[in-house]
PDB file of C-alpha atoms and ligand atoms in Angstrom:
ATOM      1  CA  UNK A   1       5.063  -4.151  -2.135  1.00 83.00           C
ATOM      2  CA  UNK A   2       4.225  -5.394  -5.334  1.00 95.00           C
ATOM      3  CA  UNK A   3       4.150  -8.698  -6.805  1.00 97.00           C
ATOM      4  CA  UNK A   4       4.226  -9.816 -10.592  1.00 97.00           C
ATOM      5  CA  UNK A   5       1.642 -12.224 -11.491  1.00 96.00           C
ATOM      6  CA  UNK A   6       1.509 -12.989 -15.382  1.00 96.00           C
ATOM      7  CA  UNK A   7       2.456  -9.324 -15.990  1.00 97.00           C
ATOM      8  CA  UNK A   8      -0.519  -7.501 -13.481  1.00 98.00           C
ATOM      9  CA  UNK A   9       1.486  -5.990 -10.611  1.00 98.00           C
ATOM     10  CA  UNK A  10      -0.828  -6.881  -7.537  1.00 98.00           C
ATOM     11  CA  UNK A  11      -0.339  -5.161  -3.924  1.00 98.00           C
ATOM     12  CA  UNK A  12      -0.028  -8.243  -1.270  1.00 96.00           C
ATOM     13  CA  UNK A  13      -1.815  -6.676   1.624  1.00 95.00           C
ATOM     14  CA  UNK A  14      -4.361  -8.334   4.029  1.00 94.00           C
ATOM     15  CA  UNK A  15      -8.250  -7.124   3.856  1.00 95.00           C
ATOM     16  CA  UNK A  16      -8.107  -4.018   6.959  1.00 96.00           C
ATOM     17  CA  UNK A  17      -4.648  -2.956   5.858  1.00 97.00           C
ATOM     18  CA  UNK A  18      -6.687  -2.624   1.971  1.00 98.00           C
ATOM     19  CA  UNK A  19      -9.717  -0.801   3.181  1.00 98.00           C
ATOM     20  CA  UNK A  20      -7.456   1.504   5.715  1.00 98.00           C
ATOM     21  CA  UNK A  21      -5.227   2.412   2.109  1.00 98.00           C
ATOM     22  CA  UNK A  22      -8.544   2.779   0.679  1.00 98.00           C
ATOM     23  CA  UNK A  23      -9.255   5.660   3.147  1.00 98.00           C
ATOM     24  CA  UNK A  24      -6.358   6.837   2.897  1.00 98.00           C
ATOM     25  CA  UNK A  25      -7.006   7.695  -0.711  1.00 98.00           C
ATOM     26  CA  UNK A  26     -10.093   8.380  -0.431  1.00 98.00           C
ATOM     27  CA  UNK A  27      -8.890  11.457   2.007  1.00 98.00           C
ATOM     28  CA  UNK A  28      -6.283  12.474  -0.839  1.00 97.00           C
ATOM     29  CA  UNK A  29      -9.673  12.986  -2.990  1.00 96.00           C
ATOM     30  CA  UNK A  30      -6.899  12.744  -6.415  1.00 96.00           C
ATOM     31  CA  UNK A  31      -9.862  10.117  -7.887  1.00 97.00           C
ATOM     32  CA  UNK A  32      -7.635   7.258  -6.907  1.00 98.00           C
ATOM     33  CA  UNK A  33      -8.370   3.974  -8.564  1.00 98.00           C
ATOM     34  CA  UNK A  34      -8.530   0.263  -7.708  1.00 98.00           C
ATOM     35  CA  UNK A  35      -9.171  -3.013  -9.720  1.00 98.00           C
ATOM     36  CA  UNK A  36      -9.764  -6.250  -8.362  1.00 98.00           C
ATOM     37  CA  UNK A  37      -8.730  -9.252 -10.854  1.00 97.00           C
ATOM     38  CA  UNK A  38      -9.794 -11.865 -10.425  1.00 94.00           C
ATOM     39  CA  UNK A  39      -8.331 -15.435 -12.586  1.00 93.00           C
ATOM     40  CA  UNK A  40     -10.521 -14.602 -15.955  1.00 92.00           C
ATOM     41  CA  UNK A  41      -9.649 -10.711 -15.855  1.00 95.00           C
ATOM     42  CA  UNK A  42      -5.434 -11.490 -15.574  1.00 96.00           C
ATOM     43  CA  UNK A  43      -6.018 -14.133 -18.263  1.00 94.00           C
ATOM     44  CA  UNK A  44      -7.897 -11.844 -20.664  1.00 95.00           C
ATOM     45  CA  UNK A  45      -5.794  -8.838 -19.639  1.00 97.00           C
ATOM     46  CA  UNK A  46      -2.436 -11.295 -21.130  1.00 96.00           C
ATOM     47  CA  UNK A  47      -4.459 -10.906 -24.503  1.00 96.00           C
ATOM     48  CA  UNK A  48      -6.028  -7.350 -24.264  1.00 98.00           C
ATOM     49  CA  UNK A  49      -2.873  -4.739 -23.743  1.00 98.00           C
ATOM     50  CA  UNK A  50      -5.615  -2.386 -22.800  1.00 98.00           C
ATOM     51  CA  UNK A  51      -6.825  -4.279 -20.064  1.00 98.00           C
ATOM     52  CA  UNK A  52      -3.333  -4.820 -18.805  1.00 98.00           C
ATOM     53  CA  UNK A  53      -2.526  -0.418 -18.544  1.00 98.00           C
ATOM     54  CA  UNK A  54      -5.682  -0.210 -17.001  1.00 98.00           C
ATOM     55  CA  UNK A  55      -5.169  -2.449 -14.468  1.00 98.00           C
ATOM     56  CA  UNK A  56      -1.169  -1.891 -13.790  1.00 98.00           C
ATOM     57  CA  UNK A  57      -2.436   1.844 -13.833  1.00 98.00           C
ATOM     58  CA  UNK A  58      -4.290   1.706 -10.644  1.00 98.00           C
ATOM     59  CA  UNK A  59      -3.652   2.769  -7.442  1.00 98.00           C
ATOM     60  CA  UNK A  60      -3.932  -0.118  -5.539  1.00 98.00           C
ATOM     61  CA  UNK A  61      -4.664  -3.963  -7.214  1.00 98.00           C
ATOM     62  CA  UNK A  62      -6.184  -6.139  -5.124  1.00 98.00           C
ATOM     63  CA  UNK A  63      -6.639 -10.137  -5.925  1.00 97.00           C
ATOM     64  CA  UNK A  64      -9.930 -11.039  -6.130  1.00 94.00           C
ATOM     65  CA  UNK A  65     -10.095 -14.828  -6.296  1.00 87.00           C
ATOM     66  CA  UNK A  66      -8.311 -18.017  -4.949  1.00 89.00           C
ATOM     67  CA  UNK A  67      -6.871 -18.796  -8.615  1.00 92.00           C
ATOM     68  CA  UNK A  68      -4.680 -15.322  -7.968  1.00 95.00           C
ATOM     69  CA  UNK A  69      -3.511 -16.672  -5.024  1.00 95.00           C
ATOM     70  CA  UNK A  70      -3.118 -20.329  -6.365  1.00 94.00           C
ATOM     71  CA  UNK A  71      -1.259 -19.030  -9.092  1.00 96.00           C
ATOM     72  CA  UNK A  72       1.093 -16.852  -6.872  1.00 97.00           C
ATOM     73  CA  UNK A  73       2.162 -20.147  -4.643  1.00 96.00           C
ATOM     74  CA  UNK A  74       2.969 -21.478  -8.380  1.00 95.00           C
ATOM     75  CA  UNK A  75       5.035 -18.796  -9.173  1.00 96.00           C
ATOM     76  CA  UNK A  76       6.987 -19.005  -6.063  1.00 95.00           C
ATOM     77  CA  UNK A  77       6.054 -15.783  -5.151  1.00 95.00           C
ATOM     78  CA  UNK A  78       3.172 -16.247  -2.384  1.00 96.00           C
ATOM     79  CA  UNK A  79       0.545 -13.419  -2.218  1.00 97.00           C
ATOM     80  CA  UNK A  80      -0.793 -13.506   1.656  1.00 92.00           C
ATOM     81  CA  UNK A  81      -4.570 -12.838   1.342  1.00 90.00           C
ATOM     82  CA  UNK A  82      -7.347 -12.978  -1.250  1.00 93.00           C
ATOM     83  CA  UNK A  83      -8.919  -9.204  -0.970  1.00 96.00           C
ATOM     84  CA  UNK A  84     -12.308  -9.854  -2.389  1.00 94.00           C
ATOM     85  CA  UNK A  85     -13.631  -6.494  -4.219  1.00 96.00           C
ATOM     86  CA  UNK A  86     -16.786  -6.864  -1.789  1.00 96.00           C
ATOM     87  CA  UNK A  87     -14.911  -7.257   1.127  1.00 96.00           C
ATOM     88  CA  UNK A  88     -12.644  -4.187   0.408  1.00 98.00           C
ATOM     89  CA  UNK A  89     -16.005  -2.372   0.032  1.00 98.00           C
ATOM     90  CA  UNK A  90     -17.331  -2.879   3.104  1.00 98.00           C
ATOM     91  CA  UNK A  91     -14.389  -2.286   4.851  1.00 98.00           C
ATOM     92  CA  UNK A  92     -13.974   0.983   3.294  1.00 98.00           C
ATOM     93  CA  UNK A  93     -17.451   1.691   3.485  1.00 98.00           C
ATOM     94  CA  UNK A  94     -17.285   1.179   7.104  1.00 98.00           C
ATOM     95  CA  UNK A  95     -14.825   3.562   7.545  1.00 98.00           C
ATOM     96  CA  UNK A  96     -16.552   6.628   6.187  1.00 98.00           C
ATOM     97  CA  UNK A  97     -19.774   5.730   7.809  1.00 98.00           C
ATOM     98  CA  UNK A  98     -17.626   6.840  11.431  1.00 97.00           C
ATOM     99  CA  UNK A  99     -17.037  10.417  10.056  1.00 95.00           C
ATOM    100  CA  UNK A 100     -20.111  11.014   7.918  1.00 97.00           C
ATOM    101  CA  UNK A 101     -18.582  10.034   4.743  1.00 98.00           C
ATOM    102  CA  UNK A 102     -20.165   9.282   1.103  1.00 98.00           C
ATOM    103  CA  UNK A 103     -20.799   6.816  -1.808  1.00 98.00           C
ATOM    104  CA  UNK A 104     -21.795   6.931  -5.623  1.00 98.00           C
ATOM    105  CA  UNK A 105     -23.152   3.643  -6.640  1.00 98.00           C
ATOM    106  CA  UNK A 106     -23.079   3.412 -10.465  1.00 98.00           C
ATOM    107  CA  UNK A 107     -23.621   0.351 -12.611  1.00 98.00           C
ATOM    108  CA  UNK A 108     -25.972  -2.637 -12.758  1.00 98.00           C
ATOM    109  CA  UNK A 109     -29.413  -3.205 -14.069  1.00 97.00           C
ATOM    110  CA  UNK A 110     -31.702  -0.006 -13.153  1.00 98.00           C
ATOM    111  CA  UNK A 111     -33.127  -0.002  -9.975  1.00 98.00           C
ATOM    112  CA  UNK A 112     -30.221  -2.704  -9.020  1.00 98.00           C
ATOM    113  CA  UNK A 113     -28.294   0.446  -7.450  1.00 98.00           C
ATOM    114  CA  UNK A 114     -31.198   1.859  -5.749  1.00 98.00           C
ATOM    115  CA  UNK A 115     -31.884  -1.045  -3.979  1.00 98.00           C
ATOM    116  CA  UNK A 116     -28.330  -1.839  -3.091  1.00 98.00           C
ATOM    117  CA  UNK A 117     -28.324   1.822  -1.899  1.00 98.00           C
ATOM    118  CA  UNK A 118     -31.310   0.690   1.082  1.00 98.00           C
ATOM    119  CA  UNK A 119     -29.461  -2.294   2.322  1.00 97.00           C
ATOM    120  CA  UNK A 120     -25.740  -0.049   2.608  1.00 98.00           C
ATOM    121  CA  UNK A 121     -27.545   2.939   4.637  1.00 97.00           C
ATOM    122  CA  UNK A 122     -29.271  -0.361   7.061  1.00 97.00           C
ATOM    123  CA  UNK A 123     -25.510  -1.661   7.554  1.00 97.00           C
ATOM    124  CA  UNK A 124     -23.656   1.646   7.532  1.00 98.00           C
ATOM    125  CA  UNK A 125     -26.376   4.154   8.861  1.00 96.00           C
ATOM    126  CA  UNK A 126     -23.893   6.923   9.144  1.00 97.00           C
ATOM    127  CA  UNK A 127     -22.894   7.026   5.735  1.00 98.00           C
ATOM    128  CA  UNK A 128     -24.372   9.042   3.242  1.00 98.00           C
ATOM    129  CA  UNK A 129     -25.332   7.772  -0.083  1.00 98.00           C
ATOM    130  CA  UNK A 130     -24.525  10.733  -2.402  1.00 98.00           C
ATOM    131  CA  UNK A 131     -25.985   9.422  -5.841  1.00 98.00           C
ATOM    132  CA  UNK A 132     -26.674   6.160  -7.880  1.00 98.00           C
ATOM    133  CA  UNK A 133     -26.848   5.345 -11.696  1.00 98.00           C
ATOM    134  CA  UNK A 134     -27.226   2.484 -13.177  1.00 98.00           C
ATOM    135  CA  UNK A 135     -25.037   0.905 -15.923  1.00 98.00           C
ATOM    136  CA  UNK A 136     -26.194   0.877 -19.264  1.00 98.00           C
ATOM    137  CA  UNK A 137     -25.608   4.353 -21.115  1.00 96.00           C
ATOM    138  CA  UNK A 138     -24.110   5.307 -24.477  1.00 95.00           C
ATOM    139  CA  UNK A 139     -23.103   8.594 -23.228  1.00 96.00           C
ATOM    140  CA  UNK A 140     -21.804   8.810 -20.267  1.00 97.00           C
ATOM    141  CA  UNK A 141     -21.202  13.078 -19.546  1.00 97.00           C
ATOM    142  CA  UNK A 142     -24.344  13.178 -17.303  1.00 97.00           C
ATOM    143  CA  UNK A 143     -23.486  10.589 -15.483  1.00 98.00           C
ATOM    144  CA  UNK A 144     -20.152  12.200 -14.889  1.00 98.00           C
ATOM    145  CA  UNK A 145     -21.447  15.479 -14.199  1.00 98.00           C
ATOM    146  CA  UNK A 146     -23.817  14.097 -11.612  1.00 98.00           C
ATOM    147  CA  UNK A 147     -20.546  12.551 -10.333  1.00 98.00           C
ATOM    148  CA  UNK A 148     -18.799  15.688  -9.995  1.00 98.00           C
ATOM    149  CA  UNK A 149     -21.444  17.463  -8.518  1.00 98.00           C
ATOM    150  CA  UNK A 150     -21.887  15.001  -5.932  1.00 98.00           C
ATOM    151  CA  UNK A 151     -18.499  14.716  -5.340  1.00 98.00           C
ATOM    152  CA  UNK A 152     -18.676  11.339  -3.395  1.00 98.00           C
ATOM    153  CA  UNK A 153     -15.548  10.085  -1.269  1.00 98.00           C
ATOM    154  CA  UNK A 154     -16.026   6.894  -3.070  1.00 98.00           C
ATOM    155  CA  UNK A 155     -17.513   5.711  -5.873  1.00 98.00           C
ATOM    156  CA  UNK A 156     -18.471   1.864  -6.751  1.00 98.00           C
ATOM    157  CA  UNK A 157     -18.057   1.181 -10.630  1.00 98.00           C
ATOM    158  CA  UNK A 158     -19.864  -1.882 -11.257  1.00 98.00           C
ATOM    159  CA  UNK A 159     -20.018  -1.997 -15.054  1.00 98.00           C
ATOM    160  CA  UNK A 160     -18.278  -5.882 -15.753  1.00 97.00           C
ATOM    161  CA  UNK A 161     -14.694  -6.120 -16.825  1.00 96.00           C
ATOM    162  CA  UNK A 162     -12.779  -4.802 -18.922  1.00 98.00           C
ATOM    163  CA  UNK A 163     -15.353  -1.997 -19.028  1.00 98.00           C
ATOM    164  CA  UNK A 164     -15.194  -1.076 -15.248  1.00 98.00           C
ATOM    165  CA  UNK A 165     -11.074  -1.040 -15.694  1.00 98.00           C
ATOM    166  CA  UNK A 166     -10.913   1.262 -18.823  1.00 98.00           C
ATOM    167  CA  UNK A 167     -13.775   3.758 -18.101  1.00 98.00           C
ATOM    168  CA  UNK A 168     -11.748   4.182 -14.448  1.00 98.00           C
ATOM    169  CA  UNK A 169      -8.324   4.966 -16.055  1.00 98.00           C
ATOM    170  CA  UNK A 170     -10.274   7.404 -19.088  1.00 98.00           C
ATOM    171  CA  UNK A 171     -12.370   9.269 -16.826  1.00 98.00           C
ATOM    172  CA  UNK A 172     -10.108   9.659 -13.759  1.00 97.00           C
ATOM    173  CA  UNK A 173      -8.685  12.804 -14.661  1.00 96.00           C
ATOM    174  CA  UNK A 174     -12.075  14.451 -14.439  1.00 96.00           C
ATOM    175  CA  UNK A 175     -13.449  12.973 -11.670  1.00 98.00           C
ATOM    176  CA  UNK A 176     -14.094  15.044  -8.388  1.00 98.00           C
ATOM    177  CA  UNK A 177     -14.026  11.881  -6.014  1.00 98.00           C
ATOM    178  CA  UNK A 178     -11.678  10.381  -3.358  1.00 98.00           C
ATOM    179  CA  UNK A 179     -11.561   6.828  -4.687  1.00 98.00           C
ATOM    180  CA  UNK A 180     -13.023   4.560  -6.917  1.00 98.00           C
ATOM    181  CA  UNK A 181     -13.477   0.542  -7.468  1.00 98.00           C
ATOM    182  CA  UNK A 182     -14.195  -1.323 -10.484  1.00 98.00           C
ATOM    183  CA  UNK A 183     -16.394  -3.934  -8.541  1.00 98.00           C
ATOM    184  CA  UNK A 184     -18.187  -6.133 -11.165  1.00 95.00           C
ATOM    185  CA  UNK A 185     -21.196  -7.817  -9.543  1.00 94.00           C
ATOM    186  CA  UNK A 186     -20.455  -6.441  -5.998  1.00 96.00           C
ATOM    187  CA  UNK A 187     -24.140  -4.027  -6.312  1.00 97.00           C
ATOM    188  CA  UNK A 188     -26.382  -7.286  -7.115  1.00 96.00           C
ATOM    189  CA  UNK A 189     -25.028  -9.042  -3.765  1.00 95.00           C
ATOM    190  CA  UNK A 190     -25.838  -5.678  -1.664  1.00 97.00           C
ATOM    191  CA  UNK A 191     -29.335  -5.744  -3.474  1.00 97.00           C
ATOM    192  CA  UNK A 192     -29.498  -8.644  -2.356  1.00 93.00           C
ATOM    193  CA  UNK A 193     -30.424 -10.454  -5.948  1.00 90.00           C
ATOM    194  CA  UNK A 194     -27.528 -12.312  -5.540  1.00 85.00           C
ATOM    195  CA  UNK A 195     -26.106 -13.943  -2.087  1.00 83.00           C
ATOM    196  CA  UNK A 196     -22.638 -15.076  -1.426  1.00 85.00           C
ATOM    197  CA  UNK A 197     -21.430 -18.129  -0.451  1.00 88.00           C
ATOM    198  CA  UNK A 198     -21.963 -19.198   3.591  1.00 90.00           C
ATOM    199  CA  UNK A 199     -18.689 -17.631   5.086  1.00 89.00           C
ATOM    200  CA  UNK A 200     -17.150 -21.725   5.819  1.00 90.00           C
ATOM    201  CA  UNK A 201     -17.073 -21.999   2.102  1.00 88.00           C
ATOM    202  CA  UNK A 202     -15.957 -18.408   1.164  1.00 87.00           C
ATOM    203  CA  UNK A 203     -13.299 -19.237   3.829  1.00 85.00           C
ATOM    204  CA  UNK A 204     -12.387 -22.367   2.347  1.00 84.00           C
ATOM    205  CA  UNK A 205     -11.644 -20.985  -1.296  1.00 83.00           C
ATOM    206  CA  UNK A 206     -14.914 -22.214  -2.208  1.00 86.00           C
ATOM    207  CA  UNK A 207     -17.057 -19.272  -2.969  1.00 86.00           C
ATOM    208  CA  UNK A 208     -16.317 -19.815  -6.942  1.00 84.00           C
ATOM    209  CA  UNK A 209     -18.224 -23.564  -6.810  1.00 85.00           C
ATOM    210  CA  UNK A 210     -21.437 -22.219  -4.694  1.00 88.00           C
ATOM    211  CA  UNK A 211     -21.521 -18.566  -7.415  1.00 84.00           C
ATOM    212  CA  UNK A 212     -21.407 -22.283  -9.882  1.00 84.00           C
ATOM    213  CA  UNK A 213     -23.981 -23.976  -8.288  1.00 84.00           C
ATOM    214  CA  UNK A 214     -26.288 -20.694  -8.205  1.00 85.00           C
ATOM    215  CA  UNK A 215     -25.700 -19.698 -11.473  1.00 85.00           C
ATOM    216  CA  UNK A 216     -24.852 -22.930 -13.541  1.00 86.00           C
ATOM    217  CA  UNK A 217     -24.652 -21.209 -17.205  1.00 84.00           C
ATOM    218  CA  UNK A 218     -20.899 -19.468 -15.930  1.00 81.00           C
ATOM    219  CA  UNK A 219     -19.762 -22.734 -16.310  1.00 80.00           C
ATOM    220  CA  UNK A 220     -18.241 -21.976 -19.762  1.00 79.00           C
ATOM    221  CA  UNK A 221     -16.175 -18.723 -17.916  1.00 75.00           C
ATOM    222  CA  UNK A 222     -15.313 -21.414 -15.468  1.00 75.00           C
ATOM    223  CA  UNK A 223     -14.199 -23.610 -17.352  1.00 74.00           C
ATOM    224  CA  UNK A 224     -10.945 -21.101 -18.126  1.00 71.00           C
ATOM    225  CA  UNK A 225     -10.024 -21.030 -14.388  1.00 76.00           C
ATOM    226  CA  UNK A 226      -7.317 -23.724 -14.885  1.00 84.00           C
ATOM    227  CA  UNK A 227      -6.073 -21.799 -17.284  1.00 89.00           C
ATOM    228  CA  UNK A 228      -4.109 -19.344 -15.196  1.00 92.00           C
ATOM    229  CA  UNK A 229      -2.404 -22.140 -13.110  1.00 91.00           C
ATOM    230  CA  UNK A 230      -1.287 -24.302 -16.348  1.00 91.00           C
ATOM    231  CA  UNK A 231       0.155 -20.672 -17.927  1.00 93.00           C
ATOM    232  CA  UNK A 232       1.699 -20.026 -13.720  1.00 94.00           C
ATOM    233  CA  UNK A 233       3.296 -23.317 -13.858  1.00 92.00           C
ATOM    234  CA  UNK A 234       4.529 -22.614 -17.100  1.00 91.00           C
ATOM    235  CA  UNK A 235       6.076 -19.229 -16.716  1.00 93.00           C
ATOM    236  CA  UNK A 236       7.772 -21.257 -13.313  1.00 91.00           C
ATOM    237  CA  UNK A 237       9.543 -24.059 -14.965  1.00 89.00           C
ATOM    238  CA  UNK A 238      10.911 -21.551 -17.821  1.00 88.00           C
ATOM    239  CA  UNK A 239      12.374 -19.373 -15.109  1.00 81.00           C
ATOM    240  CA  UNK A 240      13.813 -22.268 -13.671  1.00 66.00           C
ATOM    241  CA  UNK A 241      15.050 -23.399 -16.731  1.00 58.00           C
ATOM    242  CA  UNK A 242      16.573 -20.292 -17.603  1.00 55.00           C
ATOM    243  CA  UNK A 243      18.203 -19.573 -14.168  1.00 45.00           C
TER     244      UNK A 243
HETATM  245  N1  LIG B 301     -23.091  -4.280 -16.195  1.00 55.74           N
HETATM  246  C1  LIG B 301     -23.357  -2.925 -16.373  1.00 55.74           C
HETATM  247  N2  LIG B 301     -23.221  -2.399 -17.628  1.00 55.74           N
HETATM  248  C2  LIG B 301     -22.823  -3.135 -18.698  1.00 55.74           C
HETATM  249  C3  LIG B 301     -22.515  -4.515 -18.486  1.00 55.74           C
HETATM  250  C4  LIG B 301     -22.658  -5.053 -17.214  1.00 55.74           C
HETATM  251  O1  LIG B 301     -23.718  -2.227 -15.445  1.00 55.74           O
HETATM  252  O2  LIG B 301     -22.728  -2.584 -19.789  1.00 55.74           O
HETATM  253  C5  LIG B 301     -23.226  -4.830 -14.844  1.00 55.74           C
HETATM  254  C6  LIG B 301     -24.107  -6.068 -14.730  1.00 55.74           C
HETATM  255  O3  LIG B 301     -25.473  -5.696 -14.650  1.00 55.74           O
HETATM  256  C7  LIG B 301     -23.577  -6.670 -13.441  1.00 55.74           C
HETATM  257  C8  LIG B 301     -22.098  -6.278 -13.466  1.00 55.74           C
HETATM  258  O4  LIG B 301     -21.972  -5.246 -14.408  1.00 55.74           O
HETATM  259  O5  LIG B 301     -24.196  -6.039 -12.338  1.00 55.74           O
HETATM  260  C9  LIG B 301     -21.151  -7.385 -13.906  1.00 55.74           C
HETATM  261  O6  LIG B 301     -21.413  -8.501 -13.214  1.00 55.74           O
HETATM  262  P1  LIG B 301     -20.572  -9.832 -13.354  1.00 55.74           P
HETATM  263  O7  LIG B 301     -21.152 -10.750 -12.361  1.00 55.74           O
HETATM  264  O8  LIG B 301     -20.448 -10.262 -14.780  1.00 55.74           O
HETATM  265  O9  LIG B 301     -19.157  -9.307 -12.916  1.00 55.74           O
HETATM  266  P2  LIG B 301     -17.987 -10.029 -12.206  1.00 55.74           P
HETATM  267  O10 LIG B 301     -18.167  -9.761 -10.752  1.00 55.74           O
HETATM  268  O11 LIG B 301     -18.022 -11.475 -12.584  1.00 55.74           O
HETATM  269  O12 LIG B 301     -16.839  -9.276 -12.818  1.00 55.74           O
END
């Protein structure tokens, strides 16, 4: 089911039933796409119409972030979980690793992939790591081809939004994969050159304020977070007023 929040159409589904859909799709091998907003990417996407296709075009749209699910409480209509991009990653990446399946890790600074690429074969050692690129290109028809003749059952775009978002919905006509995931920063944290919050804070809503603490110049991209529960709490009290 989906549910509206400030015009992105979001799936409200828990973390296992995300990565199980995730297989699912990746099975289907139709090049599937998901995005996973977070606060800053619905805001921009209410200014950017591109942004917003790209993200209501997606095959699954998971909310990445406590202000998603703040802002859903707001709007009276309650998503359940926050499905953190990283967390749907792993899940899904756990999956394939029981029947042998694959990964294409593209984006990030070079060498950021091929690192990341060590650390996922440790954790998942029956999964096979079909190809990595990193993220800084003009053209991009080698990296597609390289793609396509790897033909991974998923494939980790981790380019930064909106770039991630639109290069998924351009280029998924011609991509032979099962699924893919715009997944911003998600291949520094399985280099390792960035680490997430301890797992109390991440499970307190927290994992924003310690991603602050350990990277204090974000503070001006922070600073917008409020924004999507003042704009929530108005789009709530002019439906209320209307109806
Ligand atoms: N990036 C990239 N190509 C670009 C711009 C960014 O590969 O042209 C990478 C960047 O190196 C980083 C990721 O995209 O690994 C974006 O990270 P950020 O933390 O900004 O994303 P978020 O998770 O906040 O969306």
């Amino acid at each position: 089911m989906k549910t509206d929040i400030l015009g992105v159409a979001f799936d409200n589904i828990a973390p296992d039933e995300a990565a199980k859909l995730g297989a699912e799709l990746a099975a289907g091998r139709k090049a599937a796409y998901v995005v996973t907003p977070n606060s800053e990417i619905v805001m921009a996407a209410g200014k950017d119409s591109a942004l917003m296709s790209a993200l209501n075009g997606a095959d699954m749209v998971l909310p990445d972030g406590i202000g998603v699910v703040y802002a859903s409480k707001i709007l009276g209509t309650p998503l359940s979980a926050r499905v953190p991009g990283i967390d749907f990653a792993s899940g899904l990446m756990e999956k394939l690793s029981k029947k042998g399946g694959s990964v294409y890790l593209f984006g990030a600074k070079p060498g950021v992939a091929e690192k990341a690429a060590e650390n996922i074969k440790a954790e998942f050692p029956g999964l096979v790591i079909a190809g990595t690129h990193d993220g800084y290109f003009d053209d991009d028809a080698d990296i597609i081809a390289d793609i396509n003749e790897k033909k991974p059952d998923f494939l980790m775009v981790c380019l930064g939004a909106p770039k991630q978002e639109l290069w998924m919905q351009k280029n998924a006509g011609g991509l032979a994969v099962g699924v893919m995931a715009g997944l911003g920063g998600c291949l520094d944290v399985f280099a390792g050159n960035v680490d997430r919050a301890p797992e109390g804070m991440q499970k307190a809503g927290l994992e924003w304020l310690y991603r602050l603490y350990k990277e204090p110049a974000r503070i001006g991209r922070m600073a917008r977070l409020p924004g999507i529960l003042f704009k929530a709490a108005g789009q709530r009290m002019r439906g209320k007023s209307n109806g």
